[in-house]
Coordinates of C-alpha atoms in Angstrom, one line a residue:
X1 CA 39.0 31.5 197.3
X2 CA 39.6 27.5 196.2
X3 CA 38.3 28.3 193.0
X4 CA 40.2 31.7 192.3
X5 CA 43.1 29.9 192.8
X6 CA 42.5 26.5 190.8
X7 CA 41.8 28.9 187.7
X8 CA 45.2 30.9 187.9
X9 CA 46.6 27.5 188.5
X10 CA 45.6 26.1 184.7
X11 CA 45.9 29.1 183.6
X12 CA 49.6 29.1 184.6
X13 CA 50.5 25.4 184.7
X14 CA 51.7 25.2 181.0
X15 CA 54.2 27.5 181.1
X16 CA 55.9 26.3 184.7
X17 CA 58.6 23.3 183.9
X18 CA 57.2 21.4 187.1
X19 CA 54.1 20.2 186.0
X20 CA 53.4 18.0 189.5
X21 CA 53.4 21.0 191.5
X22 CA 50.5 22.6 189.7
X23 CA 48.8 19.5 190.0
X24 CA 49.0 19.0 193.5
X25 CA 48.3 22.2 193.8
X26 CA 44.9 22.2 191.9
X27 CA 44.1 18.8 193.6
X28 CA 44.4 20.9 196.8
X29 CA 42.4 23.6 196.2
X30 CA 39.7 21.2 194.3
X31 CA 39.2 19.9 197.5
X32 CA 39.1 23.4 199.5
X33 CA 36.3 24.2 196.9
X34 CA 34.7 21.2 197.7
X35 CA 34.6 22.0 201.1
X36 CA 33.2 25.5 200.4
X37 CA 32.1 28.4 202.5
X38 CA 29.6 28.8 205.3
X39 CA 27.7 32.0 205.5
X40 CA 26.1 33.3 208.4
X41 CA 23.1 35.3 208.1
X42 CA 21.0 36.7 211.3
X43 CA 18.1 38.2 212.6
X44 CA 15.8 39.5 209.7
X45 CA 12.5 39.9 211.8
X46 CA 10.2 40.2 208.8
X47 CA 12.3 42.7 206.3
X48 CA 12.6 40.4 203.2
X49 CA 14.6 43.5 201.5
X50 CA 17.1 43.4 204.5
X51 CA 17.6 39.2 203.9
X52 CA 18.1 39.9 200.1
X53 CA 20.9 42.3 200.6
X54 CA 22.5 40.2 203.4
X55 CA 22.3 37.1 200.6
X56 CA 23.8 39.1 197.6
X57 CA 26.7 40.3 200.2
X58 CA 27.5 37.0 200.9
X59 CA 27.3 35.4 197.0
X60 CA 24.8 33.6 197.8
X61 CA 21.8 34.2 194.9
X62 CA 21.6 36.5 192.0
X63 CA 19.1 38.9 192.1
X64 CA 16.2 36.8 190.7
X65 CA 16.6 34.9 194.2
X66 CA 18.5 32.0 192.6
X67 CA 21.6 29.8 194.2
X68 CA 24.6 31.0 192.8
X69 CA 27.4 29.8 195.5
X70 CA 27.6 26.4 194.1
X71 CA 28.5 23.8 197.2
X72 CA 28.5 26.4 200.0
X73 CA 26.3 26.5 203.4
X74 CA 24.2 29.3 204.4
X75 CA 23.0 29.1 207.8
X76 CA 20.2 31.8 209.0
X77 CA 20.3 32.1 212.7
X78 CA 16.4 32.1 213.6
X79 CA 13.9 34.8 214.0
X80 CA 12.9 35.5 210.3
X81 CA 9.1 36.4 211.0
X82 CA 8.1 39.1 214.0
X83 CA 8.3 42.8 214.2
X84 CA 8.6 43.4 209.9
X85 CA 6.4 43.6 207.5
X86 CA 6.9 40.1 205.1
X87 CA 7.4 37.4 207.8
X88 CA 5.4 34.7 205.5
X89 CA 7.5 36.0 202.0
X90 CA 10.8 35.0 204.3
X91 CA 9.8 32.0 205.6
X92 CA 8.7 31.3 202.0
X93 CA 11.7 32.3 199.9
X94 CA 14.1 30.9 202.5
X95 CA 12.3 27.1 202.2
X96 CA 12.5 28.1 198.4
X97 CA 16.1 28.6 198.1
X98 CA 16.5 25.5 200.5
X99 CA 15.3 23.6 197.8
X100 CA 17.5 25.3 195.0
X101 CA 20.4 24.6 197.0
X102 CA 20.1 21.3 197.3
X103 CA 19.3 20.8 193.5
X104 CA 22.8 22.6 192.7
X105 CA 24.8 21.1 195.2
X106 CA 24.6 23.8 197.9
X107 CA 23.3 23.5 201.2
X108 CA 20.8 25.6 203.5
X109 CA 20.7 26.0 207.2
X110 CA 17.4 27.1 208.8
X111 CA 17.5 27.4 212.6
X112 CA 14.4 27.8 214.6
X113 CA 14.2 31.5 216.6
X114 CA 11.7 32.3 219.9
X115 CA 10.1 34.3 217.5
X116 CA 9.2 31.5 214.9
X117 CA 8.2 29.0 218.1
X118 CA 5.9 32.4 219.2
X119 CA 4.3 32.5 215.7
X120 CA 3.7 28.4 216.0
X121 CA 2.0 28.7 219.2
X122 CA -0.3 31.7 217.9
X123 CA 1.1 34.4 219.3
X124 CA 0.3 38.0 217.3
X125 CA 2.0 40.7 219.8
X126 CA 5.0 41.4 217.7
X127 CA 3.0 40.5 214.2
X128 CA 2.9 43.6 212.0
X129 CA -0.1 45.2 211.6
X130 CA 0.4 45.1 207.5
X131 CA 0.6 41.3 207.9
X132 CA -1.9 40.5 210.2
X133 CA -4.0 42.9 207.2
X134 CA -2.6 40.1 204.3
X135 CA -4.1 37.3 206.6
X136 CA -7.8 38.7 207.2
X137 CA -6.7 39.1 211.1
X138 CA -5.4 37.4 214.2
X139 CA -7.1 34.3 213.1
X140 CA -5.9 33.3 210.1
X141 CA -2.3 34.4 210.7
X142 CA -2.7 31.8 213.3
X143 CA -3.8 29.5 211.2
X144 CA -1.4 29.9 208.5
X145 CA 1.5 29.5 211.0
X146 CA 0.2 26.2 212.4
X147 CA 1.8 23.3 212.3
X148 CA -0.6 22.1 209.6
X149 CA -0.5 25.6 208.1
X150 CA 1.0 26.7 204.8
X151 CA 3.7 28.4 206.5
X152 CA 3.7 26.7 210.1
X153 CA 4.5 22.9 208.2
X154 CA 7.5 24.7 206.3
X155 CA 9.1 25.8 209.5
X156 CA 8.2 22.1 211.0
X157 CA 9.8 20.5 208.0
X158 CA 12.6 22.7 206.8
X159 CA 14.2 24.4 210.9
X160 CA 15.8 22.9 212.9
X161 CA 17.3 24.1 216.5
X162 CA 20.6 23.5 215.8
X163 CA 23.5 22.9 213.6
X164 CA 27.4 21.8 213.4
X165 CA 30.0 22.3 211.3
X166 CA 33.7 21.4 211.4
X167 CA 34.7 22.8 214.6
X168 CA 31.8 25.7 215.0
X169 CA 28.0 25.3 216.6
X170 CA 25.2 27.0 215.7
X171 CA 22.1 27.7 217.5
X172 CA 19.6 30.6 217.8
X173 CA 20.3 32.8 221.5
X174 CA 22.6 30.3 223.7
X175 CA 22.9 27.2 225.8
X176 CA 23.1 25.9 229.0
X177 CA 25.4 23.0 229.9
X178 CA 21.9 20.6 230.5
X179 CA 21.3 21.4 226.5
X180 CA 24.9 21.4 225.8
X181 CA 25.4 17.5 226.7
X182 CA 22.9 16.7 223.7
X183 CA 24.1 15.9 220.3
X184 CA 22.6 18.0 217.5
X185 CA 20.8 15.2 216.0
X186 CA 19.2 14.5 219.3
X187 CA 18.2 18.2 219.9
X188 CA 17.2 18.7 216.9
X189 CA 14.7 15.3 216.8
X190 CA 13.6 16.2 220.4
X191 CA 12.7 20.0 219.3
X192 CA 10.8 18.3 216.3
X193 CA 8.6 16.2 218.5
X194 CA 8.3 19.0 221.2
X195 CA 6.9 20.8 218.3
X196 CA 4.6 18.1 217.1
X197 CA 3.0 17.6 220.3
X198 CA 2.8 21.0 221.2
X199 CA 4.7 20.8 224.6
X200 CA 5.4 24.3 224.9
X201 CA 6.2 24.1 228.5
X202 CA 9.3 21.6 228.3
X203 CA 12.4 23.1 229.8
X204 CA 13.7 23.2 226.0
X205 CA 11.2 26.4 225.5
X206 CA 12.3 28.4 228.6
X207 CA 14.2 31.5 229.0
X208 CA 17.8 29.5 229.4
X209 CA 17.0 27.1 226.8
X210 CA 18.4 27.8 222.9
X211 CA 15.6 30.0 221.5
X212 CA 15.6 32.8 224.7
X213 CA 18.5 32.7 226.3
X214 CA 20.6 35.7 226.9
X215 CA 22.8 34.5 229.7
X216 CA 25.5 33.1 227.9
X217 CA 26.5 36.3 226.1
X218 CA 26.0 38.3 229.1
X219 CA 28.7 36.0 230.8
X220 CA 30.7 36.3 227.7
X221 CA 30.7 40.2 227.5
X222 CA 31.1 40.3 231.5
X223 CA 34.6 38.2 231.1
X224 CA 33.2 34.9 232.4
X225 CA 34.9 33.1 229.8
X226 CA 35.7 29.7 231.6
X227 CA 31.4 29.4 231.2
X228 CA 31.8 29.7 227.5
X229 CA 35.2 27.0 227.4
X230 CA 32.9 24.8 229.1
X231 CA 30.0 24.4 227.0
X232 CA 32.4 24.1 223.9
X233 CA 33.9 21.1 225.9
X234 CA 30.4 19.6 226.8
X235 CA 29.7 20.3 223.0
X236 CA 32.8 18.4 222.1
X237 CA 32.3 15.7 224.4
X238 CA 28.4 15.2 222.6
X239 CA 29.2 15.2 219.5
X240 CA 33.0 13.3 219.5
X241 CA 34.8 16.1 217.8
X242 CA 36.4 19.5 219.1
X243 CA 34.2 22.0 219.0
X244 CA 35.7 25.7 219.2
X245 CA 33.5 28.3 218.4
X246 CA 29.3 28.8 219.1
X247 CA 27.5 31.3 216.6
X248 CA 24.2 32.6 218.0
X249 CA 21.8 36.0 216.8
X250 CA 19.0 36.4 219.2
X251 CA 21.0 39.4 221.1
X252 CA 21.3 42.7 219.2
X253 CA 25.2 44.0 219.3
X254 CA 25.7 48.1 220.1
X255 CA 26.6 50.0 216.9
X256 CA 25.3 47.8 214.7
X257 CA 28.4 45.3 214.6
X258 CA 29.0 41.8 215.2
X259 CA 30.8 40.7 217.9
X260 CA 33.3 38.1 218.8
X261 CA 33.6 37.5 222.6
X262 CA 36.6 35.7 224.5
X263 CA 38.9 35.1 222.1
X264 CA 36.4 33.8 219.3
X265 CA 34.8 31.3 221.3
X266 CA 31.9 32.9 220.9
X267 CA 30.1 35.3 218.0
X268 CA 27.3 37.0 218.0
X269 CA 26.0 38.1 214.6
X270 CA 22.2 39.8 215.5
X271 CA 23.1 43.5 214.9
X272 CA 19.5 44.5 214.4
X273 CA 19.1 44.5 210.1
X274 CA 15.4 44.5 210.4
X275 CA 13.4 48.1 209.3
X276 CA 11.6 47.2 212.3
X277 CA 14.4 48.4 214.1
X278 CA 15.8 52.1 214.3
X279 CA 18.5 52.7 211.9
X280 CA 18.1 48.5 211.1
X281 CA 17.7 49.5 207.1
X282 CA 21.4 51.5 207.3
X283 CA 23.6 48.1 208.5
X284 CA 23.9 44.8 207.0
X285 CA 26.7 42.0 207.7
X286 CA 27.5 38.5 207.2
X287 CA 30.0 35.8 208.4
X288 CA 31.9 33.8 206.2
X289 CA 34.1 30.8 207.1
X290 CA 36.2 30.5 204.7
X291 CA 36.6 27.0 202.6
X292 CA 36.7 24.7 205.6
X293 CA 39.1 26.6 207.3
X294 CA 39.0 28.0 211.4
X295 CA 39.1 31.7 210.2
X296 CA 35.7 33.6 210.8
X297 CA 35.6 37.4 208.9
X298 CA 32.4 39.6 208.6
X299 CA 31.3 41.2 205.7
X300 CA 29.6 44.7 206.2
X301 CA 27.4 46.8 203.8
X302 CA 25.8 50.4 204.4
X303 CA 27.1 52.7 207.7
X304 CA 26.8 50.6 210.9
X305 CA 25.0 52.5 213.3
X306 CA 25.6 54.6 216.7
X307 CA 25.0 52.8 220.3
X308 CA 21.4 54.4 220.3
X309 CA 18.6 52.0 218.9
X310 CA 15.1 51.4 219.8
X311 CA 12.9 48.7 219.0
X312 CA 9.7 50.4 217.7
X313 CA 7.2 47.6 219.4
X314 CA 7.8 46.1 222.7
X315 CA 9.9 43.1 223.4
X316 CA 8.6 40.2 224.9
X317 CA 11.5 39.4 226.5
X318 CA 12.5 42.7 229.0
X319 CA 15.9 42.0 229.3
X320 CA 16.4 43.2 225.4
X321 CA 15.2 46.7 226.9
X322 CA 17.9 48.8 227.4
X323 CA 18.6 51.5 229.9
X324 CA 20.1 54.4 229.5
X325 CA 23.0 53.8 231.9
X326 CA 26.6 55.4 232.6
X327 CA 28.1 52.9 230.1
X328 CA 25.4 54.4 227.4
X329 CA 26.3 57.5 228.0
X330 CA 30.2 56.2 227.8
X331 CA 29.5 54.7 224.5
X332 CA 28.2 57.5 222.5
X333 CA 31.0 60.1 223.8
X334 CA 33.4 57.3 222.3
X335 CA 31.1 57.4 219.4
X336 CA 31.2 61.2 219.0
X337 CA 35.2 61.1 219.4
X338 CA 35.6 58.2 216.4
X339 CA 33.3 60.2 214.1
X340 CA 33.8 64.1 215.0
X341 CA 37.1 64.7 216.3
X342 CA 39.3 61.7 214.8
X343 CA 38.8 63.2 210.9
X344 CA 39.3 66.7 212.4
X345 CA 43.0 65.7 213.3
X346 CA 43.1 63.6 210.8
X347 CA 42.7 66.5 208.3
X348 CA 44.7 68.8 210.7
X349 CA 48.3 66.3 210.3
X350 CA 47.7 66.3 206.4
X351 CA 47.3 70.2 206.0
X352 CA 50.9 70.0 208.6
X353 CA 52.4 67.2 205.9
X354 CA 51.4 69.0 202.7
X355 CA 52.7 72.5 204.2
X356 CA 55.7 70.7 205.2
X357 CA 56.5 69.4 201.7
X358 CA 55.7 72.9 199.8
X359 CA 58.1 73.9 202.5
X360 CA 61.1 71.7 201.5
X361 CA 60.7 71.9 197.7
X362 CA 61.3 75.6 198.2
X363 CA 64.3 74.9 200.1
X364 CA 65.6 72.4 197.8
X365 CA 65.1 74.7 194.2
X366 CA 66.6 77.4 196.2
X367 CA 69.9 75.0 195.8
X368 CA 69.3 74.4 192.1
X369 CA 67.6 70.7 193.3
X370 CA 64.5 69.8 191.0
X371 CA 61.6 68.0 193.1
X372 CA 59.1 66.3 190.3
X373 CA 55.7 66.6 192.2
X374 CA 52.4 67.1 190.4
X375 CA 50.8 64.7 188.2
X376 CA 52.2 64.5 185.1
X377 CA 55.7 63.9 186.7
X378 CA 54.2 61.0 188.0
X379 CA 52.7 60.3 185.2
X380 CA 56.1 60.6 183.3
X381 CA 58.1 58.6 185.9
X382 CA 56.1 55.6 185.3
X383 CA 56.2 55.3 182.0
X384 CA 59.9 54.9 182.4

């Protein structure tokens, strides 16, 4: 990173006889730091211990919670409460470390999910049973998540629908070229008033619009890609600078791993994390952006998972439900290949090598030619 670099820079400078180089070269990097990192974070659906990890991954708090990663951005795709067992403890530590971030330099991301516009309209079907418990029922988890509720007026104040940077777009599940045309100011102030007013049937809300739809990645992952080039243009045309790349969760990817669809125009990041999901407590990941640069990398923690997953309560949206199709079936043969037979080759070519090599040594002491092998050969080799 910027500020690896700027240190081995001082560190060096004194003893290099062109002292202008090291300077522009910490000037440089100074302002690479300054730039910082953006780290993506997606789905958490309720499991706090799930957006912890995620954060540490990334270097983004200590473990007390606290904003270590100085002027970076994190930006959480949406869907924080739902399905899990701590939706309010999310919504709560994220508007937290918002705050902390800020303080220290650092900046913090919240977009708005379907699942935090269900909970502010006062839907329960996907609230967790332990939760709903915490609140004394239905009633006041409603009223909690309210817009003039202790955790309803922190999503109001602190989300947002979506969010630029440099040349990449953020927003929750996708667009559609009639949400594409708006700036992210103006989205985000129209969202806000939606909100306000509780106009829950504006076209903003419905299954193409940013917080449900699934089309976009659909068209992505069935080649369609001139779709995707032209929302980025539309994007780029709204907001008078080229935008390249759209981030969205919202869509679970197969084998717990994020996804990057026609040529990196598009990334989906939502690989399930959440306990409420089957195997969602075994995978983690993040994407960085690296210091103001174009390059997008994941970070992974814990085994990612098989094709097979299963939500454990039903989805309100039934296109998330998956069948168990041809391609299913496809995908966990490839699965079985990469995980069973792979090693056994694998180990079959280095019992071939190391037979081969006792094989030649033999060979060559039969001429009076000494091989060092072994350890402490090694060992002695190196020290000369």
């Amino acid at each position: 990173s910027g500020g690896g670099v700027v240190a081995l820079a001082r560190k060096d400078c004194m003893s290099i006889p062109f002292r202008a180089r090291c300077v522009i070269l910490i000037l440089v990097c100074e302002v690479l730091r300054a730039l910082g990192r953006v780290v993506v974070v997606g789905d958490i659906h309720g499991d706090v211990q799930a957006l912890k990890d995620c954060l540490l991954i990334g270097k983004i708090i200590d473990s007390e919670w606290n904003w270590v990663a100085h002027e970076d951005t994190l930006v959480q795709t949406g869907d924080l409460v739902d399905r899990g067992e701590f939706s309010e403890v999310a919504v709560q530590r994220m508007a937290a470390l918002r705050k902390d971030a800020q303080r220290k330099g650092g900046k913090v991301v919240l977009l708005l999910g379907n699942h935090e516009l269900l909970a502010l309209q006062g839907h329960t079907e996907y609230t967790h049973r332990a939760e709903l418990d915490r609140f004394g029922g239905r009633h006041g988890r409603n009223e909690a998540f309210s817009t003039s509720g202790a955790i309803g007026s922190l999503l109001l104040a602190h989300w947002q629908a979506c969010y630029a940077y440099e040349s990449t777009y953020f927003v929750h599940a996708g667009l559609i070229t009639a949400d594409a045309v708006m700036t992210v100011s103006e989205m985000n102030k129209r969202t806000a008033a939606l909100i306000q007013n509780q106009s829950w049937n504006d076209p903003l809300f419905a299954n193409d619009g940013p917080f449900w739809n699934r089309e976009m990645i659909k068209d992505a992952a069935e080649g369609r890609c001139y779709i995707i080039s032209g929302l980025t243009e539309s994007l780029s045309g709204a907001e008078g600078r080229s935008i390249q790349r759209i981030v969205v969760g919202h869509t679970i990817q197969k084998a717990g791993l994020a996804r990057q669809y026609c040529d990196g125009k598009l990334v989906a990041i939502d690989v399930g994390m959440s306990n409420a999901t089957e195997l969602g407590d075994k995978r983690r990941v993040v994407a960085v952006i690296e210091d103001g640069s174009a390059h997008l990398s994941f970070l992974y923690a814990g085994k990612p998972a098989t094709p097979r997953f299963q939500l454990r309560e039903n989805n309100l949206d039934p296109s998330m439900k998956r069948n168990n199709t041809f391609v299913d079936q496809s995908l966990l043969a490839l699965a079985f290949l990469a995980t069973v037979v792979t090693p056994c080759i694998a180990a079959a070519m280095v019992a071939l090598l190391v037979k081969l090599l006792r094989r030649m040594r033999v060979t060559a002491n039969s001429y009076g030619i000494n091989i060092p092998c072994g350890r402490a050969d090694i060992r002695r080799q190196t020290a000369v």
